Tab-separated table of C-alpha atoms in Angstrom:
chain	number	residue	atom	x	y	z
A	1	MET	CA	0.000	0.000	0.000
A	2	THR	CA	1.212	3.517	-0.811
A	3	ASP	CA	-0.043	7.021	-0.316
A	4	ARG	CA	-1.072	9.137	-3.294
A	5	LYS	CA	2.529	10.174	-3.871
A	6	GLY	CA	3.699	6.560	-4.069
A	7	LYS	CA	5.319	6.414	-0.630
A	8	LEU	CA	5.193	2.910	0.872
A	9	LEU	CA	3.071	2.835	4.020
A	10	GLY	CA	3.948	-0.668	5.218
A	11	ALA	CA	0.754	-2.670	4.754
A	12	SER	CA	0.955	-5.343	2.049
A	13	SER	CA	-1.110	-8.286	0.866
A	14	ASP	CA	-0.967	-10.906	-1.888
A	15	GLN	CA	-3.912	-10.936	-4.303
A	16	ALA	CA	-2.656	-13.872	-6.414
A	17	ASP	CA	-5.674	-16.005	-5.517
A	18	LEU	CA	-8.140	-13.592	-7.147
A	19	SER	CA	-7.965	-13.904	-10.938
A	20	GLY	CA	-8.923	-11.127	-13.343
A	21	GLY	CA	-10.507	-9.067	-10.603
A	22	ARG	CA	-11.116	-5.414	-9.823
A	23	ALA	CA	-10.420	-3.242	-6.799
A	24	ARG	CA	-12.109	-0.120	-5.469
A	25	PHE	CA	-12.034	2.034	-2.362
A	26	LEU	CA	-15.112	1.882	-0.153
A	27	GLY	CA	-13.742	4.453	2.272
A	28	PRO	CA	-10.521	6.282	3.175
A	29	ARG	CA	-8.795	3.093	4.413
A	30	GLN	CA	-11.025	0.306	3.114
A	31	VAL	CA	-10.378	-1.575	-0.150
A	32	GLU	CA	-12.656	-4.104	-1.845
A	33	PHE	CA	-11.316	-6.754	-4.227
A	34	VAL	CA	-13.622	-8.890	-6.382
A	35	GLY	CA	-12.235	-11.666	-8.588
A	36	LEU	CA	-12.521	-15.259	-9.707
A	37	VAL	CA	-11.253	-18.074	-7.501
A	38	SER	CA	-10.897	-21.562	-8.952
A	39	LEU	CA	-12.189	-24.552	-7.004
A	40	GLU	CA	-10.130	-26.980	-9.053
A	41	ASP	CA	-7.437	-29.008	-7.330
A	42	ASN	CA	-3.878	-27.758	-7.428
A	43	ASN	CA	-1.981	-29.709	-10.050
A	44	GLY	CA	1.182	-30.977	-8.407
A	45	ASP	CA	4.042	-28.645	-7.565
A	46	ASP	CA	4.592	-27.379	-11.101
A	47	PRO	CA	3.363	-23.763	-11.446
A	48	GLU	CA	3.287	-24.137	-15.224
A	49	GLY	CA	1.723	-27.613	-15.367
A	50	ARG	CA	-1.584	-28.200	-17.092
A	51	ARG	CA	-4.579	-27.847	-14.801
A	52	ARG	CA	-6.294	-30.934	-13.441
A	53	GLU	CA	-9.300	-31.184	-15.708
A	54	VAL	CA	-12.841	-31.302	-14.350
A	55	GLY	CA	-14.501	-30.428	-17.676
A	56	PHE	CA	-15.075	-26.680	-17.286
A	57	GLY	CA	-13.721	-23.601	-15.545
A	58	ALA	CA	-14.844	-24.300	-11.983
A	59	ALA	CA	-14.437	-20.714	-10.772
A	60	LEU	CA	-16.669	-18.411	-8.721
A	61	MET	CA	-16.434	-14.797	-7.623
A	62	MET	CA	-14.999	-13.992	-4.199
A	63	ARG	CA	-15.082	-10.663	-2.405
A	64	ARG	CA	-12.198	-9.629	-0.195
A	65	LEU	CA	-12.479	-6.592	2.086
A	66	ILE	CA	-9.325	-5.095	3.603
A	67	THR	CA	-9.273	-2.340	6.245
A	68	LEU	CA	-6.045	-0.447	6.996
A	69	SER	CA	-4.820	1.166	10.156
A	70	GLN	CA	-4.950	4.959	10.482
A	71	ASP	CA	-1.371	5.396	9.250
A	72	GLY	CA	-1.593	2.613	6.606
A	73	SER	CA	1.187	0.593	8.198
A	74	ALA	CA	-0.878	-2.527	8.860
A	75	ILE	CA	-4.014	-4.408	7.834
A	76	THR	CA	-6.470	-4.390	10.730
A	77	SER	CA	-9.188	-6.450	9.075
A	78	ASP	CA	-9.170	-8.899	6.151
A	79	THR	CA	-12.369	-10.801	5.351
A	80	ARG	CA	-13.378	-12.983	2.411
A	81	GLU	CA	-16.739	-14.218	1.209
A	82	TRP	CA	-18.170	-16.051	-1.780
A	83	LEU	CA	-20.582	-13.803	-3.641
A	84	ALA	CA	-22.804	-16.777	-4.554
A	85	PRO	CA	-22.571	-19.071	-1.485
A	86	THR	CA	-25.311	-21.431	-2.677
A	87	HIS	CA	-23.573	-21.976	-6.007
A	88	HIS	CA	-20.260	-22.462	-4.188
A	89	ALA	CA	-21.693	-25.072	-1.817
A	90	LEU	CA	-23.221	-27.081	-4.680
A	91	LEU	CA	-20.070	-27.011	-6.797
A	92	GLU	CA	-17.829	-27.879	-3.856
A	93	ARG	CA	-20.082	-30.804	-2.935
A	94	ARG	CA	-20.070	-32.112	-6.524
A	95	LEU	CA	-16.269	-31.884	-6.681
A	96	ASN	CA	-15.806	-33.526	-3.278
A	97	ASN	CA	-18.089	-36.421	-4.202
A	98	GLN	CA	-15.800	-37.200	-7.102
A	99	ARG	CA	-12.389	-36.722	-5.509
A	100	ALA	CA	-12.739	-38.504	-2.136
A	101	GLY	CA	-9.721	-40.810	-1.791
A	102	ILE	CA	-10.256	-44.530	-1.190
A	103	GLU	CA	-7.996	-47.564	-0.741
A	104	PRO	CA	-7.440	-49.642	-3.908
A	105	LYS	CA	-8.433	-53.327	-3.713
A	106	ILE	CA	-8.264	-56.523	-5.726
A	107	LYS	CA	-11.831	-57.309	-6.790
A	108	GLY	CA	-12.634	-60.616	-8.430
A	109	ARG	CA	-10.356	-63.344	-9.766
A	110	MET	CA	-7.366	-62.428	-11.890
A	111	HIS	CA	-5.767	-65.224	-13.925
A	112	ASP	CA	-2.058	-65.879	-13.496
A	113	ALA	CA	-1.593	-65.538	-17.253
A	114	VAL	CA	-2.994	-61.986	-17.120
A	115	LEU	CA	-0.593	-61.043	-14.311
A	116	ALA	CA	2.349	-62.525	-16.233
A	117	LYS	CA	1.380	-60.551	-19.364
A	118	ALA	CA	1.010	-57.407	-17.260
A	119	ARG	CA	4.509	-57.726	-15.815
A	120	THR	CA	5.895	-58.221	-19.316
A	121	VAL	CA	4.074	-55.172	-20.668
A	122	CYS	CA	5.407	-53.162	-17.703
A	123	GLY	CA	8.976	-54.219	-18.555
A	124	SER	CA	9.378	-56.381	-15.436
A	125	GLU	CA	8.886	-59.912	-16.717
A	126	GLY	CA	9.243	-62.414	-13.894
A	127	ASN	CA	9.723	-59.685	-11.278
A	128	GLU	CA	7.456	-60.691	-8.411
A	129	GLU	CA	8.183	-57.488	-6.499
A	130	LEU	CA	5.807	-55.828	-8.946
A	131	LYS	CA	2.471	-56.827	-7.475
A	132	PRO	CA	-1.145	-55.932	-8.233
A	133	THR	CA	-2.562	-53.257	-5.911
A	134	LEU	CA	-5.822	-52.725	-7.806
A	135	TYR	CA	-7.899	-54.911	-10.068
A	136	GLU	CA	-11.522	-54.141	-10.861
A	137	CYS	CA	-13.793	-54.670	-13.836
A	138	HIS	CA	-16.390	-52.450	-15.452
A	139	GLY	CA	-19.092	-52.626	-18.100
A	140	GLY	CA	-18.144	-54.091	-21.451
A	141	GLY	CA	-15.679	-56.524	-19.894
A	142	VAL	CA	-12.979	-53.884	-19.411
A	143	CYS	CA	-10.830	-54.281	-16.294
A	144	VAL	CA	-8.189	-51.979	-14.837
A	145	LEU	CA	-5.046	-53.433	-13.296
A	146	VAL	CA	-2.415	-51.470	-11.367
A	147	LEU	CA	0.996	-52.924	-10.519
A	148	ASP	CA	3.231	-51.402	-7.865
A	149	ARG	CA	6.506	-52.345	-6.235
A	150	VAL	CA	5.427	-53.317	-2.736
A	151	SER	CA	8.763	-54.337	-1.193
A	152	GLY	CA	12.223	-52.888	-1.039
A	153	ASP	CA	13.271	-49.280	-1.144
A	154	ARG	CA	10.733	-47.155	-2.989
A	155	SER	CA	12.139	-43.999	-4.522
A	156	SER	CA	10.049	-41.125	-5.792
A	157	GLU	CA	11.148	-41.979	-9.347
A	158	GLU	CA	9.424	-45.363	-9.342
A	159	SER	CA	6.191	-45.564	-11.236
A	160	SER	CA	2.888	-47.354	-11.020
A	161	CYS	CA	2.092	-49.424	-14.100
A	162	VAL	CA	-1.554	-48.988	-15.058
A	163	LEU	CA	-3.120	-51.334	-17.583
A	164	LYS	CA	-6.366	-52.087	-19.336
A	165	VAL	CA	-7.390	-55.742	-19.523
A	166	LYS	CA	-10.053	-57.025	-21.901
A	167	GLU	CA	-10.629	-60.618	-23.066
A	168	GLY	CA	-7.135	-61.620	-21.987
A	169	ASN	CA	-5.445	-58.752	-23.825
A	170	VAL	CA	-3.291	-56.461	-21.686
A	171	GLU	CA	-2.154	-52.965	-22.669
A	172	ARG	CA	-0.998	-49.826	-20.895
A	173	LEU	CA	-3.294	-46.870	-20.518
A	174	PRO	CA	-1.879	-44.017	-22.673
A	175	LEU	CA	-0.630	-41.926	-19.762
A	176	GLY	CA	2.196	-40.254	-21.649
A	177	THR	CA	-0.281	-38.951	-24.194
A	178	LEU	CA	-2.728	-37.879	-21.506
A	179	MET	CA	-0.153	-36.121	-19.342
A	180	GLY	CA	1.719	-34.493	-22.216
A	181	VAL	CA	5.064	-36.041	-21.238
A	182	ASP	CA	6.249	-39.433	-22.522
A	183	ASP	CA	8.730	-41.781	-20.844
A	184	GLU	CA	8.219	-40.395	-17.355
A	185	SER	CA	7.178	-41.949	-14.058
A	186	TYR	CA	3.568	-41.736	-12.929
A	187	LYS	CA	2.016	-42.591	-9.605
A	188	PHE	CA	-1.519	-43.902	-9.358
A	189	SER	CA	-4.168	-42.896	-6.821
A	190	LEU	CA	-7.768	-44.053	-6.513
A	191	GLU	CA	-10.637	-41.696	-5.825
A	192	SER	CA	-14.338	-42.385	-5.519
A	193	ALA	CA	-15.168	-41.686	-9.169
A	194	ARG	CA	-11.822	-41.520	-10.922
A	195	TYR	CA	-8.345	-42.943	-11.452
A	196	CYS	CA	-5.708	-40.224	-11.061
A	197	PHE	CA	-2.097	-40.143	-12.227
A	198	THR	CA	0.647	-37.785	-11.094
A	199	CYS	CA	3.920	-37.348	-12.939
A	200	THR	CA	6.448	-37.866	-10.147
A	201	ILE	CA	9.472	-35.876	-11.373
A	202	CYS	CA	8.417	-33.917	-14.473
A	203	GLY	CA	7.473	-30.760	-12.596
A	204	PHE	CA	9.480	-27.667	-11.782
A	205	ARG	CA	13.095	-28.606	-10.943
A	206	GLY	CA	12.234	-32.279	-10.603
A	207	SER	CA	9.193	-31.795	-8.372
A	208	SER	CA	5.927	-33.617	-8.894
A	209	GLY	CA	4.220	-32.542	-12.089
A	210	ASN	CA	0.642	-32.293	-13.184
A	211	THR	CA	-2.127	-34.723	-12.320
A	212	GLN	CA	-4.885	-35.883	-14.649
A	213	CYS	CA	-7.763	-38.240	-13.976
A	214	VAL	CA	-9.882	-40.639	-16.014
A	215	SER	CA	-13.306	-42.007	-15.232
A	216	ARG	CA	-13.435	-45.016	-12.937
A	217	GLU	CA	-16.671	-46.224	-14.515
A	218	ARG	CA	-15.459	-45.669	-18.089
A	219	PRO	CA	-11.634	-45.775	-18.012
A	220	ASP	CA	-11.318	-44.765	-21.667
A	221	ARG	CA	-12.860	-41.363	-20.858
A	222	MET	CA	-11.872	-38.295	-18.884
A	223	ALA	CA	-13.215	-37.878	-15.344
A	224	PHE	CA	-15.227	-34.731	-15.987
A	225	VAL	CA	-17.772	-33.488	-13.467
A	226	GLU	CA	-21.483	-33.700	-14.295
A	227	THR	CA	-22.678	-30.217	-15.235
A	228	ALA	CA	-26.439	-30.509	-14.644
A	229	GLY	CA	-27.592	-27.956	-12.070
A	230	LEU	CA	-24.185	-26.323	-11.587
A	231	HIS	CA	-23.513	-22.577	-11.693
A	232	VAL	CA	-20.153	-20.844	-12.278
A	233	ASP	CA	-18.939	-17.292	-12.862
A	234	SER	CA	-16.429	-18.072	-15.623
A	235	GLY	CA	-16.904	-18.978	-19.290
A	236	GLU	CA	-13.617	-20.888	-19.523
A	237	PHE	CA	-13.777	-24.336	-21.184
A	238	TYR	CA	-17.567	-24.365	-21.416
A	239	PRO	CA	-18.747	-27.839	-22.558
A	240	VAL	CA	-21.483	-27.479	-25.186
A	241	ARG	CA	-23.474	-30.674	-24.690
A	242	GLN	CA	-25.695	-32.386	-27.248
A	243	ALA	CA	-29.416	-32.605	-26.439
A	244	GLY	CA	-32.592	-33.706	-28.157
A	245	SER	CA	-34.517	-30.586	-27.190
A	246	SER	CA	-34.044	-27.172	-25.639
A	247	ALA	CA	-35.581	-28.375	-22.385
A	248	ALA	CA	-33.238	-31.378	-22.175
A	249	GLY	CA	-30.282	-29.173	-23.074
A	250	ALA	CA	-31.113	-26.623	-20.383
A	251	ALA	CA	-31.444	-29.388	-17.774
A	252	ALA	CA	-27.940	-30.713	-18.531
A	253	ALA	CA	-26.130	-27.456	-19.283
A	254	LEU	CA	-23.817	-25.490	-17.037
A	255	THR	CA	-25.111	-22.005	-16.155
A	256	VAL	CA	-22.645	-19.098	-16.312
A	257	HIS	CA	-23.271	-15.830	-14.439
A	258	ALA	CA	-21.998	-12.262	-14.795
A	259	TYR	CA	-23.084	-9.889	-12.018
A	260	THR	CA	-20.075	-8.152	-10.432
A	261	MET	CA	-17.848	-5.183	-11.224
A	262	ALA	CA	-15.195	-7.725	-12.279
A	263	HIS	CA	-17.561	-8.825	-15.085
A	264	VAL	CA	-17.870	-5.279	-16.454
A	265	SER	CA	-15.602	-4.827	-19.477
A	266	TRP	CA	-16.677	-1.278	-20.375
A	267	GLY	CA	-18.673	1.501	-18.698
A	268	LEU	CA	-17.943	0.651	-15.064
A	269	ASP	CA	-18.768	4.208	-13.971
A	270	ASN	CA	-22.287	3.727	-15.332
A	271	TRP	CA	-22.867	0.339	-13.693
A	272	LYS	CA	-24.552	0.454	-10.282
A	273	ASN	CA	-25.128	-3.156	-9.224
A	274	ALA	CA	-26.548	-6.484	-10.405
A	275	LYS	CA	-30.072	-5.046	-10.554
A	276	ASP	CA	-28.845	-2.453	-13.033
A	277	LEU	CA	-27.371	-5.156	-15.283
A	278	SER	CA	-26.531	-8.835	-14.791
A	279	LEU	CA	-26.534	-11.928	-16.982
A	280	ALA	CA	-26.966	-15.710	-16.767
A	281	TRP	CA	-26.576	-17.956	-19.820
A	282	GLN	CA	-26.373	-21.523	-21.083
A	283	ALA	CA	-25.169	-23.044	-24.366
A	284	MET	CA	-26.154	-26.368	-25.933
A	285	ARG	CA	-26.353	-28.247	-29.238
A	286	VAL	CA	-29.856	-29.119	-30.417
A	287	GLY	CA	-29.917	-30.866	-33.771
A	288	GLU	CA	-27.571	-28.978	-36.081
A	289	ASP	CA	-27.805	-25.717	-34.139
A	290	LEU	CA	-25.804	-24.004	-31.439
A	291	ARG	CA	-28.442	-22.671	-29.063
A	292	PHE	CA	-28.093	-20.057	-26.324
A	293	HIS	CA	-30.488	-19.343	-23.488
A	294	ALA	CA	-29.870	-16.047	-21.666
A	295	GLU	CA	-31.591	-14.280	-18.771
A	296	VAL	CA	-30.740	-10.599	-18.367
A	297	GLU	CA	-31.625	-8.503	-15.350
A	298	ASP	CA	-32.013	-4.890	-16.500
A	299	ASP	CA	-33.888	-2.214	-14.566
A	300	VAL	CA	-34.659	-0.122	-17.683
A	301	LEU	CA	-35.529	-2.058	-20.845
A	302	LEU	CA	-34.826	-0.410	-24.231
A	303	PRO	CA	-35.502	-2.777	-27.168
A	304	ALA	CA	-34.204	-2.039	-30.664
A	305	SER	CA	-35.839	0.899	-32.464
A	306	ASP	CA	-35.085	3.061	-35.478
A	307	GLY	CA	-31.895	4.488	-34.006
A	308	PRO	CA	-28.427	2.872	-34.091
A	309	PHE	CA	-28.869	-0.670	-32.780
A	310	VAL	CA	-25.765	-0.484	-30.588
A	311	HIS	CA	-27.596	2.052	-28.426
A	312	SER	CA	-30.377	-0.376	-27.483
A	313	ASP	CA	-30.341	-3.233	-24.968
A	314	HIS	CA	-28.903	-6.278	-26.719
A	315	LEU	CA	-26.523	-9.226	-26.480
A	316	GLU	CA	-23.163	-9.555	-28.210
A	317	LEU	CA	-21.738	-12.960	-29.154
A	318	ASP	CA	-18.051	-12.869	-30.013
A	319	PHE	CA	-16.439	-15.937	-31.646
A	320	LYS	CA	-12.771	-16.404	-32.534
A	321	GLY	CA	-11.175	-19.306	-34.375
A	322	PRO	CA	-7.882	-19.907	-36.183
A	323	ARG	CA	-9.371	-18.641	-39.451
A	324	ALA	CA	-11.617	-15.740	-38.483
A	325	HIS	CA	-13.264	-13.540	-35.881
A	326	LEU	CA	-17.050	-12.988	-35.880
A	327	LYS	CA	-19.033	-10.641	-33.672
A	328	LEU	CA	-22.827	-10.879	-33.670
A	329	GLY	CA	-25.354	-8.448	-32.259
A	330	VAL	CA	-28.556	-10.077	-30.943
A	331	LEU	CA	-31.245	-7.390	-31.042
A	332	LEU	CA	-34.635	-7.271	-29.316
A	333	ALA	CA	-36.876	-6.604	-32.329
A	334	ALA	CA	-40.650	-6.111	-32.554
A	335	ASP	CA	-43.235	-8.778	-31.640
A	336	GLY	CA	-40.817	-10.810	-29.530
A	337	GLN	CA	-38.564	-11.656	-32.483
A	338	LEU	CA	-34.794	-11.422	-32.565
A	339	GLN	CA	-32.752	-9.758	-35.244
A	340	VAL	CA	-29.176	-11.056	-35.437
A	341	ARG	CA	-26.629	-8.785	-37.128
A	342	LEU	CA	-23.053	-9.475	-38.158
A	343	TRP	CA	-21.022	-6.602	-36.729
A	344	LYS	CA	-17.424	-7.734	-37.177
A	345	GLN	CA	-15.672	-10.300	-39.349
A	346	GLY	CA	-12.268	-11.141	-40.777
A	347	ALA	CA	-9.023	-12.893	-39.997
A	348	ALA	CA	-7.380	-12.215	-36.653
A	349	GLY	CA	-5.825	-8.760	-36.725
A	350	GLN	CA	-7.633	-7.927	-39.981
A	351	GLU	CA	-11.210	-7.655	-38.716
A	352	ARG	CA	-13.484	-5.089	-40.268
A	353	GLU	CA	-16.679	-3.518	-38.961
A	354	VAL	CA	-19.825	-4.475	-40.878
A	355	ASP	CA	-23.567	-4.318	-40.302
A	356	GLU	CA	-25.491	-6.982	-42.145
A	357	GLU	CA	-28.084	-9.647	-41.440
A	358	TYR	CA	-26.861	-12.989	-40.079
A	359	ALA	CA	-28.723	-16.255	-40.615
A	360	ALA	CA	-30.075	-17.123	-37.169
A	361	ALA	CA	-33.427	-17.482	-35.418
A	362	GLY	CA	-34.794	-16.778	-31.984
A	363	THR	CA	-37.233	-15.026	-29.715
A	364	TRP	CA	-37.159	-12.752	-26.694
A	365	SER	CA	-39.644	-11.933	-23.960
A	366	LYS	CA	-39.904	-9.420	-21.187
A	367	THR	CA	-39.555	-10.724	-17.630
A	368	GLU	CA	-40.265	-9.221	-14.238
A	369	ARG	CA	-36.652	-8.101	-13.861
A	370	GLY	CA	-35.474	-7.728	-17.473
A	371	TYR	CA	-35.671	-9.987	-20.503
A	372	ARG	CA	-35.097	-13.552	-21.715
A	373	VAL	CA	-33.481	-14.593	-25.026
A	374	GLU	CA	-33.462	-17.887	-26.961
A	375	VAL	CA	-31.251	-17.778	-30.064
A	376	SER	CA	-30.141	-20.570	-32.441
A	377	LEU	CA	-27.176	-20.368	-34.808
A	378	PRO	CA	-26.516	-22.984	-37.525
A	379	LEU	CA	-23.364	-24.652	-36.215
A	380	ALA	CA	-21.786	-26.026	-39.411
A	381	PRO	CA	-21.349	-22.667	-41.228
A	382	LEU	CA	-20.138	-21.051	-37.990
A	383	ARG	CA	-17.437	-23.697	-37.561
A	384	GLU	CA	-16.523	-23.498	-41.228
A	385	SER	CA	-16.112	-19.728	-41.220
A	386	LEU	CA	-14.050	-19.753	-38.021
A	387	GLY	CA	-11.895	-22.706	-39.053
A	388	ALA	CA	-12.448	-24.589	-35.798
A	389	GLN	CA	-14.348	-27.791	-35.041
A	390	LYS	CA	-13.790	-28.563	-31.367
A	391	THR	CA	-12.938	-25.362	-29.494
A	392	LEU	CA	-13.914	-21.750	-30.121
A	393	SER	CA	-12.847	-18.694	-28.168
A	394	PHE	CA	-16.055	-17.054	-27.056
A	395	GLU	CA	-17.440	-14.051	-25.233
A	396	MET	CA	-21.053	-13.515	-24.158
A	397	VAL	CA	-21.855	-9.885	-23.331
A	398	ALA	CA	-24.981	-7.995	-22.311
A	399	SER	CA	-25.084	-4.381	-23.468
A	400	ASP	CA	-27.078	-1.862	-21.444
A	401	ALA	CA	-28.501	1.381	-22.857
A	402	ASP	CA	-30.397	3.273	-20.182
A	403	GLY	CA	-31.833	6.763	-19.900
A	404	LYS	CA	-30.290	8.714	-22.762
A	405	LYS	CA	-30.569	5.837	-25.270
A	406	ARG	CA	-26.805	5.531	-25.419
A	407	GLN	CA	-24.729	2.413	-24.829
A	408	GLU	CA	-23.597	2.667	-21.210
A	409	THR	CA	-22.246	-0.677	-20.004
A	410	LEU	CA	-20.872	-3.985	-21.320
A	411	LEU	CA	-20.932	-6.915	-18.896
A	412	GLY	CA	-20.306	-10.601	-19.512
A	413	ASN	CA	-17.978	-13.595	-19.586
A	414	SER	CA	-15.052	-14.478	-21.816
A	415	GLY	CA	-13.696	-17.981	-22.309
A	416	SER	CA	-14.184	-20.806	-24.801
A	417	LEU	CA	-16.732	-23.327	-26.026
A	418	ASP	CA	-15.753	-27.024	-26.193
A	419	PHE	CA	-17.651	-29.230	-28.664
A	420	TRP	CA	-16.826	-32.758	-27.508
A	421	ASP	CA	-18.305	-35.686	-29.468
A	422	GLU	CA	-19.654	-36.850	-26.121
A	423	TYR	CA	-19.310	-35.478	-22.602
A	424	PRO	CA	-17.005	-36.521	-21.048
A	425	PRO	CA	-14.674	-37.066	-24.029
A	426	THR	CA	-12.480	-40.072	-24.643
A	427	ILE	CA	-8.835	-39.801	-23.621
A	428	GLU	CA	-7.906	-39.862	-27.311
A	429	GLU	CA	-10.209	-36.967	-28.238
A	430	TYR	CA	-9.224	-34.941	-25.181
A	431	THR	CA	-5.492	-35.232	-25.813
A	432	ARG	CA	-5.869	-34.530	-29.532
A	433	VAL	CA	-7.933	-31.392	-28.975
A	434	ARG	CA	-6.002	-29.990	-26.014
A	435	ALA	CA	-2.649	-30.568	-27.737
A	436	ARG	CA	-3.862	-28.678	-30.793
A	437	ASN	CA	-5.166	-25.800	-28.701
């Protein structure tokens, strides 16, 4: 902390746990910080290691309030609170249900020939110190076998050998591909809903590296968390799930919220609070369409009229791919219909402003606290124009135009949309997509 002339006063605090946040003074010696905090597990000791995947950006907004002493030399009060405690409790419970550690066991009968093959595949043929510590079978006749050295001196460099067994065939799980580092040592751990693997020495200066987990029920797939009913405050790694109808899609989809000063990207001086402008949205695939459902809280509703559309209440959908950048304006037109306009297009760094009709369909309706939007975009031409099939950079923004019929505030979430063939994806699809991105 400094005074207005930059002189150090003595009080200091680390804000590294709040990501992409904002700060403001609430009084002469009181500072408020609001930012995203991830609920995902730390990923080993490597600060640059890939995050432990749960399928989406499991982050919520936290508020931190710091009060300074009269002379600014010390912090006299430092409190933290989740801004959506109900959403936090639900997400934390869902994560904990998946990651509770349990003791591995041998379940069922394992033939001696399978164990002999396993030791050979693990490069320890005839070595009886390498013993099975887990063996369990799942649907489709697929079993998982883990071999560990259970006697002698165990060094941190030694590795578990994790194998898939089906109809007498034995093969290693592709951990090098999954973890992003081949020919390294990995240690196995068993959790209630997943098998987890930690690279023992491929982290920073030989420390433990990143950890990734696969589904215990379906070992060929990633151990992603079920999204139905969950709420987050970040649009990172949003899984766009396939559904047979809008209702089914909404029931399964993750809901993303924007409601704090940290969500305001422009016009913060005009934004009062969540009642002035806030946003909740979902994305899903229904048939061949990418469909968005959005609920906007807005205390003064100004639908599109004859004036410049940017100065009415509307949504902005911003897509970026390796080939192009598209920005769409979703306008609240007459009779509950939507008008979707293409406002920006072109290759990255060569975008140009346009204003033309975009092929999309949807409706809007007024609600007690603002308005609701349902908009569908044909997915195939969108992917084709952007040059991306699996992951798109994406930003969902609500634009507010109060009083003077001028655009006043932009609030929303930035991140990406993931189009997995199925949620959760196979290990092969996950590694192929993440490596490319």
